[in-house]
Amino acid sequence: MELSQKENTKRIAKNTLMLYVRMLFGMLVSLYTSRVVLQALGVEDYGIYNVVGGVVAMFSLLSGSLSAAVSRFLTFELGRNDLERLKKVFSSALCVHALLALVVFVLSETIGVWFLNYQMNIPADRMVAANWVFQFSIFSFLLGLFSVPYNASIVSHERMGIFAFVGIGDSILQLCIVLLIAYGGVPADKLILYAGLLVLKVLLFQLFYFYYCRKSFEECRFKLVLDKPLLKEMTGFAGWNFIGASSGLLRDQGGNILLNLFYGPALNAARGIATQVSNAIGAFVGNFMVALNPQITKSYAAGESDYTFSLIFKGARFSYYLLLWLALPVLLNTQYILSLWLDVVPDHAIFFVQLVLVFSMCEAISNPLITVMLATGKIRKYQIIVGGLQMMNFPLSYLFLKMGFLPEVIVMVAIFLSLICLGVRLILLRDMIQLPVTRFLYNVCGKIILVTVLAFVVPFFVRWELPAGFWGVVMSCIVCLIWTAAILFIVGCSASERRFMKEKFGAVLAKWLNR
């Protein structure tokens, strides 16, 4: 057992490293392309693209709930080594997604088109372009919908090298598209052209996923399956998970629509910039969790409770640590970083960036808890309570905006409810899988609070004393990264974790020196 856990730890570290290579390249490209796209499209068109895409994303709550169901069932059956059941799960998932694609298409072309043309705050001269963006976004979404079972298979089999390869290719194509839009001189509406080229990019990579999965995984060959008990179990799981998926989407895209209704596309541009920064930094945690999630689900399926708890604790701490290490320099230097990155910084973008980063750090603690909750398959009570709490984001945000609060209040509400949901998740998991809540509060929350306070003090005073300008910000970021890394290693990690890191670093260094 101990040997197996060591092998799993090495696998997680290897998968995470491969995903980080992809993420670092993608982050650099994303930071550059976001700046160029904003310049090429302008604040208004950039805001239109973000909010119109958000309308389509409102329908993705259906696919989000099914995606979680497919990933959970595939990973669970891999943990039990049941190939026949695995084949049935995959084929059943494709049948369900085909039906869902039809439903989403009808809803998008009726309710979606009506809402876009008669309810949203879009300038009349850009309405035609907005409709083109909407149609392209629908097509892109439908492509992604059919790819869910294939992508879930890659994650379940932990083939993270493929994700790294595709991610780098995706970033290169994204860069080519942005450069074409900005400097290609193509005689076409830039907003429409941008949305259309992004659809072609999605189509290319979905075809690759289809080919790779059929070639690599025996279960990824469709056969018409009418296993009613399995379909009932999967759709039941997806149905309850629909509440959680819809609450998260209502928080994010619903907030974006509220900003559009109260303030117009300019505020959507500010929120879009904040989302870009958060996504770039949050990719560290996202890639870490992609590597960790299959291990949590498989260990739970195998009945290894102690190992499952260990993965949950480490996942929560290290997810937060990674975000803190990267977000703290941005939090302390937001204004200068945005002004250096963007020629035109949209109003409210600075505070939005800071608040969205804080929200992401709060959510990072809950990610492993959500994974193990889904692994149990018993999610009805969880989704009713936690999903219900998260749905309060929309009405509370609307109420505060109606009362005249600043637009950033929608993120403040999200942060408050995120912390409430964390406490509720701990209580529910204590009853469901006997999660040691007291130990979680001490080993995870206690360490997180201590590390955050210690990591913040020195960089804050250094930033206060350094002069404004480029070199002051560079020195501030360097000090912040080094100091925070030291605090995380010395205070945030256990003795065994420090020893593991030293061994890995020593092995890599020795290999490099012996070349």
PDB file of C-alpha atoms in Angstrom, residues 22 25-27 29-30 33 162-178 197-206 209:
ATOM      1  CA  ARG A  22       1.420  23.788 -20.952  1.00  0.00           C
ATOM      2  CA  PHE A  25       3.277  28.758 -22.174  1.00  0.00           C
ATOM      3  CA  GLY A  26      -0.461  29.379 -22.343  1.00  0.00           C
ATOM      4  CA  MET A  27      -0.305  32.028 -19.630  1.00  0.00           C
ATOM      5  CA  VAL A  29       0.427  33.831 -24.686  1.00  0.00           C
ATOM      6  CA  SER A  30      -2.837  34.713 -22.938  1.00  0.00           C
ATOM      7  CA  THR A  33      -3.140  38.167 -26.656  1.00  0.00           C
ATOM      8  CA  ILE A 162      -1.796  14.858 -24.374  1.00  0.00           C
ATOM      9  CA  PHE A 163      -3.420  17.787 -22.614  1.00  0.00           C
ATOM     10  CA  ALA A 164      -0.044  19.512 -22.453  1.00  0.00           C
ATOM     11  CA  PHE A 165       0.528  18.950 -26.190  1.00  0.00           C
ATOM     12  CA  VAL A 166      -2.944  20.156 -27.161  1.00  0.00           C
ATOM     13  CA  GLY A 167      -2.730  23.106 -24.789  1.00  0.00           C
ATOM     14  CA  ILE A 168       0.498  24.363 -26.339  1.00  0.00           C
ATOM     15  CA  GLY A 169      -0.938  23.907 -29.838  1.00  0.00           C
ATOM     16  CA  ASP A 170      -4.089  25.754 -28.788  1.00  0.00           C
ATOM     17  CA  SER A 171      -2.033  28.688 -27.470  1.00  0.00           C
ATOM     18  CA  ILE A 172      -0.008  28.878 -30.701  1.00  0.00           C
ATOM     19  CA  LEU A 173      -3.181  28.985 -32.812  1.00  0.00           C
ATOM     20  CA  GLN A 174      -4.707  31.553 -30.453  1.00  0.00           C
ATOM     21  CA  LEU A 175      -1.635  33.736 -30.938  1.00  0.00           C
ATOM     22  CA  CYS A 176      -1.853  33.390 -34.744  1.00  0.00           C
ATOM     23  CA  ILE A 177      -5.535  34.340 -34.713  1.00  0.00           C
ATOM     24  CA  VAL A 178      -4.936  37.416 -32.564  1.00  0.00           C
ATOM     25  CA  LEU A 197     -11.632  31.791 -36.275  1.00  0.00           C
ATOM     26  CA  LEU A 198     -11.977  30.665 -32.661  1.00  0.00           C
ATOM     27  CA  VAL A 199     -14.682  28.198 -33.752  1.00  0.00           C
ATOM     28  CA  LEU A 200     -12.335  26.721 -36.374  1.00  0.00           C
ATOM     29  CA  LYS A 201      -9.684  26.320 -33.691  1.00  0.00           C
ATOM     30  CA  VAL A 202     -12.123  24.453 -31.429  1.00  0.00           C
ATOM     31  CA  LEU A 203     -13.183  22.181 -34.316  1.00  0.00           C
ATOM     32  CA  LEU A 204      -9.578  21.238 -35.106  1.00  0.00           C
ATOM     33  CA  PHE A 205      -8.745  20.144 -31.570  1.00  0.00           C
ATOM     34  CA  GLN A 206     -12.030  18.313 -31.011  1.00  0.00           C
ATOM     35  CA  TYR A 209      -9.369  14.325 -29.290  1.00  0.00           C
TER      36      TYR A 209
END
